[in-house]
Amino acid sequence: MSKNCAVILAGGEGTRMHSQKPKVMAELLFKPMIDHVLAAVKKAGIKDVCVVTGYQAQILEAHLSGRAYTVRQTQRLGTGHAVMQAEDYLRTHEFDNVLILNGDAPFMDSVTISEALAYHESRGFVQTVISARIENPYGYGRIVRDFNGDFCAIVEEASADKETKKINEINSGAMWFRKNDLLSLLSKITNNNSKGEYYLTDTVSIAVNEKLRVGAYTAKNADAVLGANTRLQLNELNELLRRKILERLMLTGVSIPCTDGVIIDNETEIGADTVILPGTIIKEGCKIGENCVIGPNTVLYKTSVGDNSTLNQVQAEDAVVGENANLGPFVHLRPNAVLGDHVHCGNFVEVKNSNVGDHTSVSHLTYVGDSDIGKGVNFGCGVVTVNFNGKTKNRCTVGDDVFIGCNTNLIAPVSVGSRAYIAAGSTITDEVPSDALAIARSRQQNKPGWVLRKKPYRDKKY
Ligand code: UD1
Ligand code: CA
C-alpha cells in the first residue's frame, strides 16, 4: 500500500463571513468545517495531515494542536502559494501521494477520497482532480476536456470565456498528486493572471504541456464539493447535513414525527423505535438505546442513554443514563452523573459527579453532587447534598433502600447506612447507621394564645 498524506488549505479569511475567526472555524452542526474535513481524511485512512493556516493562524493552531501539523502562510497569494508553504513538510517526509483539500468544503467524504486515490493510482496519473457535476457552476473552476474527452485544464471563473462558463463539471478543489510531481509542478506556477495569485489549478495545464498524465475523477456525491462563503450558505449547508442525518436515522427505525429544531450529530447511534421530539439537540459523543423517548427540548452531549428511557426537557453533559429511566421535565445532568436502571428524576433535579443506583427516585427540587447513592433510595422534595464547604468538595454516601425526608441537608462528608430513614427537615452532619431513624432538627414548641397576646399583625389588608 502507498504512503500518503493530506495538505488542507485553511489560510483564507472568508471576508464575507464577517468573523474574527478563520473561515474554516465556522461551524456545521456544532463542529468547525475543518473538523469535518479532518474526519473525512482520517476515515479514509490518511494519518499524516498538514494544515496551511493564515488568517488568525493562532486560533486554528490552538484548535488543531496535537491533531495535525500546521504551517503558516503569512500572505494570502493563492491556493498554489498555500500549498508551497507545505513544501518543507513534503520534502522531509516519505510520501507517495499527496491529497490537497480545501478546508472550507466540509462535505468531502472518505469514500470520494478513497475512490479518487484508486482511480489515480490504477491509471498511473501524476495528478487526479476530484470533480463534480453541479447545476450552478458559477464561481467554481471549470473542468476543461479536449475533443477526446480527456481532461486538459481547469479554468477559473475570472478567466473563463462564455463557452467555458457553460461547463458544469467543476473542480472541487480536492486533488491527488504524486508527491514528487507536485513539488516539481509547484515550482512552475506563476502569478500571471488578473488577480496576481498563484493558482494551484494551473498545475493541470503545466502537466499536460509536459505530456504528464492527469485525470479528473467525478465524485458520485456531488455535495462533496459544497462550501460556504457566507453565513447564509452556512445555514444552507447546516440544513442539508441536518436533513441527511435525520433521514438516515429515520430509515433505520428512529421516529422523528416533527423535525423542527431537531439537530443530531452525524456519529450518533440511536436504537430502533426511539422517538425524537422537537427541539432536541444531540451533540457529539452520544449513544441512545432502543424504544426511548427523547425530548421535547432536550440537549445531550457526550451522554449515553439505555433502552426504554424517557428524557423530557433534559440537559445532560458527560452523563450516563441506564435503561428504563424516566427523567424530567427539567432535569440537569452535569459531568460524571451516572444513573442506573429504572431511575426517576423529576422536575428541577440536578445530578453532578455522582452514582445513582437502580430504582432510585429523586422526584423534585433536589441537588445530588459528588455522591454515591445506592439502589431503591427515595429522595423527598428539596434534598441537598451539601458537597462544598467553601474550600473543598466532599462526598456523601447513601446505602440501599434509604428514605430521605423532604428538605434534608446531607453535609458532606457523611454516610447514611442502608434502609435508614431521615426525618424531613434534618441537617445530617454525622453518620446515620443502617436501619436507624435520624432526626436532626429542633423539637417543635407551641405557645398557646401567643398571637392573641402579641397581636403581631398590622391592620387587616383584606
Ligand atoms: C478554488 C479553486 C476552484 C475550485 C474551488 C472549489 C483555485 C485557484 N481555485 O477556488 O477551481 O472550484 O476552490 O471550492 O484553486 N487558501 C489559502 N491561502 C490562499 C488562498 C486560499 O489557504 O492564499 C485556502 C482557503 O482558505 C480555502 C481554499 O484555500 O480553504 C480555497 O481557496 P478559495 O479562495 O476559497 O478558492 P476558490 O475561489 O473557492
Ligand atoms: Ca472556496
XYZ file of C-alpha atoms and ligand atoms in Angstrom:
502
model
C 0.000 0.000 0.000
C 1.177 3.511 -0.739
C 2.048 6.010 1.975
C 0.027 9.151 1.582
C -0.631 12.451 3.315
C -3.114 15.299 3.116
C -2.495 19.026 2.918
C -5.540 21.045 3.910
C -5.734 24.662 2.757
C -7.198 26.791 5.512
C -5.453 30.149 5.286
C -8.340 32.139 3.862
C -10.075 34.916 5.733
C -13.528 34.317 4.376
C -14.256 38.051 4.298
C -17.950 37.510 3.713
C -18.332 35.604 6.978
C -17.527 38.870 8.834
C -15.765 36.923 11.550
C -12.790 37.325 13.852
C -12.118 33.630 13.358
C -10.586 31.803 10.387
C -13.276 30.834 7.885
C -12.730 27.106 8.421
C -13.716 27.570 12.090
C -17.277 28.389 11.034
C -19.427 25.604 12.397
C -21.514 22.994 10.705
C -23.708 21.165 13.219
C -21.593 22.424 16.153
C -18.276 21.354 14.622
C -15.905 23.665 12.739
C -15.773 22.945 8.991
C -12.101 21.971 9.338
C -13.073 19.177 11.738
C -15.451 17.695 9.188
C -12.640 17.716 6.621
C -10.180 16.180 9.105
C -12.696 13.467 9.992
C -13.104 12.526 6.316
C -9.314 12.369 5.905
C -8.863 10.168 8.972
C -11.761 7.931 7.916
C -10.060 7.467 4.552
C -7.051 6.085 6.441
C -4.725 9.071 5.962
C -2.834 9.702 9.183
C -0.369 12.413 8.149
C -2.022 15.794 7.797
C -0.532 19.240 7.276
C -2.865 22.225 7.571
C -1.921 25.539 5.957
C -3.070 28.345 8.263
C -3.122 32.067 7.538
C -5.808 34.467 8.718
C -5.946 34.318 12.549
C -3.482 31.425 12.371
C -3.047 31.194 16.140
C -6.747 30.323 16.621
C -6.510 27.460 14.167
C -3.154 26.266 15.511
C -4.590 26.075 19.024
C -7.687 24.295 17.755
C -5.646 21.707 15.829
C -2.933 21.263 18.430
C -1.943 17.605 18.677
C -4.228 16.617 15.804
C -2.440 17.956 12.749
C 0.851 19.533 11.752
C 0.436 23.189 10.765
C 2.384 25.619 8.581
C 1.679 29.329 8.295
C 1.050 31.227 5.092
C 1.828 34.792 6.122
C 0.454 36.381 2.920
C -2.548 35.071 1.022
C -1.233 34.749 -2.523
C -3.492 31.970 -3.753
C -4.084 28.241 -3.435
C -0.832 27.344 -5.241
C 1.117 29.599 -2.881
C -0.682 27.980 0.068
C 0.487 24.527 -1.000
C 4.049 25.884 -1.408
C 4.066 26.520 2.360
C 3.919 22.759 2.860
C 6.941 22.081 0.635
C 9.360 21.518 3.525
C 6.890 19.190 5.194
C 6.511 17.200 1.978
C 10.246 17.085 1.239
C 11.192 15.890 4.714
C 8.655 13.062 4.832
C 8.371 9.923 2.735
C 5.079 10.015 0.883
C 3.974 8.531 -2.420
C 0.881 10.677 -2.924
C -0.433 13.946 -1.531
C -4.112 14.824 -1.221
C -4.833 18.542 -1.370
C -8.137 19.599 0.207
C -9.966 22.868 0.763
C -10.638 23.376 4.459
C -13.900 25.141 3.614
C -15.510 22.183 1.811
C -16.875 20.237 4.785
C -18.879 17.689 2.774
C -15.820 15.997 1.262
C -16.184 12.353 2.283
C -13.864 9.388 2.811
C -15.426 7.302 0.050
C -14.820 10.003 -2.570
C -11.241 10.436 -1.319
C -10.502 6.691 -1.461
C -12.181 6.109 -4.815
C -10.274 9.037 -6.317
C -6.993 7.589 -4.999
C -7.747 4.180 -6.507
C -8.528 5.888 -9.838
C -5.324 7.964 -9.572
C -3.049 5.028 -8.787
C -4.563 2.456 -11.119
C -4.194 4.770 -14.106
C -0.730 5.972 -13.131
C -1.713 9.655 -13.166
C 0.594 12.321 -11.738
C -2.452 14.389 -10.757
C -6.107 13.467 -10.279
C -8.582 16.245 -9.657
C -11.813 15.397 -7.877
C -14.571 16.966 -9.943
C -18.346 17.093 -9.707
C -21.218 17.909 -11.997
C -23.439 20.556 -10.453
C -26.404 22.599 -11.586
C -24.965 26.006 -10.885
C -21.214 26.026 -11.592
C -20.864 29.789 -11.050
C -17.733 30.706 -9.112
C -16.007 27.359 -9.451
C -13.040 26.413 -11.621
C -14.337 24.568 -14.723
C -13.021 21.181 -15.836
C -11.987 21.513 -19.481
C -11.728 18.344 -21.590
C -10.292 18.029 -25.098
C -12.135 16.620 -28.128
C -11.298 13.081 -26.916
C -12.904 13.822 -23.584
C -9.502 13.829 -21.888
C -9.107 16.284 -19.042
C -6.658 19.042 -20.008
C -7.167 22.181 -17.902
C -9.005 23.959 -15.098
C -10.203 27.444 -15.935
C -11.180 29.731 -13.085
C -14.412 31.757 -13.253
C -12.456 35.007 -13.621
C -10.559 33.713 -16.658
C -13.386 31.778 -18.302
C -14.892 32.780 -21.649
C -18.589 32.431 -22.443
C -18.353 28.822 -23.687
C -16.189 27.703 -20.759
C -18.615 29.241 -18.290
C -21.279 26.862 -19.597
C -19.307 23.807 -18.457
C -20.986 22.341 -15.398
C -18.239 19.934 -14.373
C -16.257 21.780 -11.745
C -13.114 21.464 -9.668
C -13.919 20.506 -6.079
C -10.564 21.901 -5.011
C -9.564 18.424 -3.835
C -6.870 16.641 -5.812
C -4.381 13.811 -5.557
C -0.782 14.300 -6.720
C 2.212 12.032 -6.839
C 4.410 13.834 -4.326
C 7.482 14.353 -6.497
C 5.404 15.588 -9.413
C 3.557 18.008 -7.150
C 6.840 19.514 -5.953
C 8.087 19.966 -9.497
C 4.767 21.393 -10.767
C 4.598 23.882 -7.886
C 7.934 25.352 -8.920
C 6.461 26.160 -12.334
C 3.293 28.038 -11.309
C 3.346 31.774 -11.998
C 1.063 34.617 -10.942
C 0.441 35.959 -14.457
C -3.313 36.362 -14.101
C -5.782 39.140 -13.401
C -5.655 38.547 -9.623
C -1.876 38.145 -9.448
C -2.317 34.908 -7.497
C -0.594 31.560 -7.695
C -3.391 29.207 -8.706
C -2.935 25.551 -7.781
C -5.249 24.768 -10.662
C -2.592 25.911 -13.151
C -0.703 22.686 -12.404
C -3.077 20.841 -14.739
C -2.157 22.676 -17.941
C 1.519 22.680 -16.967
C 1.422 18.902 -16.548
C -0.466 18.454 -19.827
C 2.143 20.572 -21.665
C 4.827 18.306 -20.266
C 2.906 15.280 -21.542
C 2.309 14.071 -17.979
C -0.841 12.049 -17.399
C -3.574 13.850 -15.458
C -7.140 12.821 -14.711
C -10.404 14.085 -13.291
C -12.358 11.737 -11.074
C -16.034 12.704 -10.990
C -17.395 12.337 -7.457
C -20.598 10.315 -7.190
C -21.534 12.503 -4.243
C -21.862 15.929 -5.880
C -22.403 17.526 -2.459
C -18.764 16.699 -1.668
C -17.798 19.992 -3.324
C -20.149 22.306 -1.488
C -18.616 25.096 0.502
C -19.837 28.121 2.411
C -18.648 31.639 1.789
C -21.400 33.419 3.747
C -23.375 32.605 6.855
C -26.422 32.263 4.634
C -24.682 29.458 2.725
C -23.519 28.033 6.055
C -27.149 27.837 7.108
C -27.959 26.012 3.860
C -25.170 23.510 4.485
C -26.354 23.025 8.065
C -29.879 22.347 6.834
C -28.652 19.938 4.172
C -26.479 17.965 6.600
C -29.104 18.053 9.354
C -31.718 16.669 6.988
C -29.366 13.966 5.655
C -28.628 12.733 9.166
C -32.294 12.738 10.205
C -33.255 10.867 7.038
C -30.608 8.209 7.686
C -31.860 7.794 11.253
C -35.499 7.600 10.211
C -34.640 4.924 7.646
C -33.011 2.840 10.392
C -36.054 2.896 12.666
C -35.878 6.159 14.611
C -39.135 8.123 14.707
C -38.921 11.864 14.290
C -42.568 12.889 13.940
C -41.649 16.558 13.538
C -38.088 17.586 12.668
C -38.459 21.175 13.981
C -35.363 22.114 15.936
C -34.033 18.554 15.895
C -30.282 18.563 15.342
C -28.320 15.335 15.714
C -24.594 14.775 15.339
C -23.650 12.528 12.433
C -21.928 9.857 14.534
C -24.826 9.365 16.958
C -26.151 5.820 17.264
C -29.852 5.622 18.071
C -31.765 2.370 18.514
C -34.925 1.402 16.659
C -38.334 2.580 17.928
C -36.815 5.533 19.717
C -38.785 8.737 19.240
C -37.049 12.107 18.999
C -39.331 15.065 19.725
C -38.964 18.707 18.620
C -36.289 20.989 19.987
C -33.881 18.154 20.725
C -30.183 18.675 20.098
C -27.905 15.666 20.325
C -24.304 16.764 20.047
C -21.217 14.618 19.589
C -20.388 11.594 21.695
C -23.939 10.359 22.383
C -25.471 6.913 22.124
C -29.194 6.297 22.612
C -30.799 2.880 23.082
C -33.976 1.418 21.624
C -37.514 2.424 22.388
C -36.631 5.678 24.158
C -38.458 8.978 24.021
C -36.013 11.877 23.847
C -37.396 15.398 24.036
C -39.044 17.706 23.586
C -36.362 20.325 24.232
C -33.582 18.046 25.335
C -29.879 18.757 24.835
C -27.401 15.889 25.135
C -23.621 15.977 24.841
C -21.282 13.014 25.422
C -24.145 11.153 27.039
C -25.369 7.598 26.696
C -28.940 6.500 27.348
C -30.066 2.879 27.800
C -33.121 1.245 26.228
C -36.696 2.245 27.135
C -35.763 5.530 28.803
C -37.679 8.784 28.660
C -35.907 12.140 28.761
C -38.283 15.073 28.734
C -36.662 18.546 28.830
C -33.310 17.229 29.998
C -29.897 18.850 29.638
C -27.071 16.352 30.027
C -23.334 16.521 29.516
C -20.840 13.699 30.036
C -23.520 11.599 31.687
C -24.701 8.004 31.638
C -28.384 7.094 31.914
C -29.400 3.457 32.368
C -32.349 1.539 30.958
C -35.984 2.307 31.765
C -35.046 5.651 33.268
C -37.658 8.357 33.496
C -36.166 11.834 33.582
C -37.852 15.189 33.514
C -39.282 17.554 32.970
C -36.392 19.963 33.708
C -33.515 17.733 34.746
C -29.861 18.780 34.579
C -27.209 16.065 34.442
C -23.727 17.506 34.756
C -20.401 15.760 34.104
C -19.994 12.284 35.598
C -23.609 11.834 36.555
C -24.095 8.071 36.259
C -27.681 6.901 36.696
C -28.621 3.213 36.930
C -31.669 1.444 35.520
C -35.237 2.466 36.436
C -34.008 5.734 37.964
C -36.536 8.538 38.176
C -35.536 12.208 38.315
C -38.335 14.735 38.325
C -38.570 18.488 37.948
C -35.646 20.709 38.906
C -33.275 17.932 39.835
C -29.542 18.366 39.250
C -27.053 15.500 39.452
C -23.281 16.006 39.181
C -20.314 13.654 39.595
C -22.480 11.082 41.334
C -23.536 7.474 41.015
C -27.238 6.851 41.466
C -28.299 3.201 41.917
C -31.099 1.319 40.158
C -34.709 2.120 41.103
C -33.723 5.261 42.990
C -36.197 8.097 42.801
C -35.276 11.786 43.022
C -38.565 13.391 42.249
C -38.436 17.101 42.941
C -36.156 20.086 43.566
C -33.059 18.189 44.594
C -29.307 18.529 44.185
C -27.174 15.395 44.179
C -23.483 16.328 43.849
C -20.325 14.301 44.492
C -22.314 11.427 45.946
C -22.678 7.670 45.780
C -26.312 6.713 46.135
C -27.460 3.116 46.487
C -30.402 1.295 44.950
C -34.040 1.924 45.738
C -33.373 5.186 47.562
C -36.204 7.688 47.850
C -35.314 11.363 47.913
C -38.021 13.612 49.307
C -38.634 17.031 47.821
C -35.816 19.557 48.209
C -32.971 17.357 49.420
C -29.495 18.856 49.082
C -26.147 17.129 49.260
C -24.042 19.906 50.734
C -20.840 18.987 48.962
C -18.872 22.242 49.201
C -17.690 23.881 52.402
C -16.252 26.913 50.676
C -12.844 25.308 50.244
C -13.140 21.637 49.390
C -15.652 19.286 47.814
C -16.623 16.183 49.773
C -18.719 13.134 49.051
C -21.929 11.775 50.526
C -22.580 8.049 50.599
C -26.114 6.706 50.845
C -26.797 2.949 51.133
C -29.602 0.939 49.504
C -33.304 1.483 50.257
C -32.738 4.641 52.286
C -35.659 7.051 52.749
C -34.583 10.685 52.848
C -37.283 13.057 54.085
C -38.085 16.366 52.435
C -35.701 19.276 52.818
C -32.880 17.203 54.216
C -29.343 18.581 54.025
C -26.618 15.942 53.897
C -23.460 17.786 54.951
C -20.547 16.053 53.220
C -18.537 14.066 54.037
C -21.243 11.935 55.548
C -22.660 8.477 55.067
C -26.105 7.016 55.539
C -26.408 3.245 56.062
C -28.813 1.021 54.151
C -32.524 1.148 54.966
C -32.076 4.172 57.245
C -34.813 6.834 57.494
C -34.106 10.527 57.752
C -36.816 12.758 59.118
C -37.888 15.700 56.976
C -36.014 18.924 57.589
C -32.951 17.225 59.053
C -29.467 18.568 58.621
C -27.313 15.466 58.758
C -23.720 16.025 59.819
C -22.865 12.636 61.332
C -23.048 9.078 60.070
C -26.523 7.505 60.123
C -26.255 3.762 60.874
C -28.143 1.196 58.810
C -31.769 0.641 59.838
C -31.751 3.766 62.063
C -34.062 6.775 62.049
C -32.158 10.058 62.118
C -33.904 13.242 63.252
C -31.682 16.273 63.179
C -33.906 19.276 63.808
C -35.071 21.099 66.912
C -38.271 19.884 68.517
C -41.435 21.904 67.850
C -42.778 24.109 70.646
C -46.340 25.522 70.604
C -47.101 28.654 72.672
C -50.896 28.710 73.155
C -52.607 32.094 72.670
C -49.364 33.862 71.715
C -50.942 35.634 68.716
C -53.857 36.989 70.732
C -51.462 38.426 73.309
C -48.834 39.847 70.964
C -51.144 40.986 68.121
C -48.260 40.794 65.614
C -50.466 41.899 62.672
C -50.928 45.426 61.477
C -54.351 46.381 60.161
C -56.086 43.756 58.086
C -55.235 44.164 54.391
C -58.315 42.386 53.027
C -10.839 27.110 -5.505
C -10.328 26.627 -6.856
C -11.507 26.390 -7.789
C -12.467 25.402 -7.149
C -12.905 25.899 -5.763
C -13.713 24.853 -5.056
C -8.147 27.660 -7.206
C -7.398 28.732 -7.886
N -9.455 27.636 -7.420
O -11.455 28.390 -5.722
O -11.034 25.848 -9.010
O -13.585 25.232 -7.987
O -11.745 26.162 -4.954
O -14.268 25.383 -3.902
O -7.550 26.848 -6.541
N -6.486 29.400 0.679
C -5.334 29.575 1.398
N -4.478 30.541 1.010
C -4.693 31.327 -0.066
C -5.882 31.138 -0.787
C -6.755 30.170 -0.396
O -5.065 28.883 2.365
O -3.835 32.159 -0.362
C -7.419 28.355 1.108
C -8.758 28.905 1.550
O -8.778 29.093 2.942
C -9.717 27.791 1.152
C -9.026 27.136 -0.037
O -7.680 27.532 0.005
O -9.879 26.844 2.185
C -9.665 27.547 -1.355
O -9.488 28.921 -1.516
P -10.625 29.859 -2.074
O -10.111 31.229 -2.118
O -11.883 29.604 -1.362
O -10.686 29.304 -3.571
P -11.927 29.382 -4.532
O -12.011 30.725 -5.104
O -13.118 28.841 -3.868
Ca -13.886 28.466 -1.697
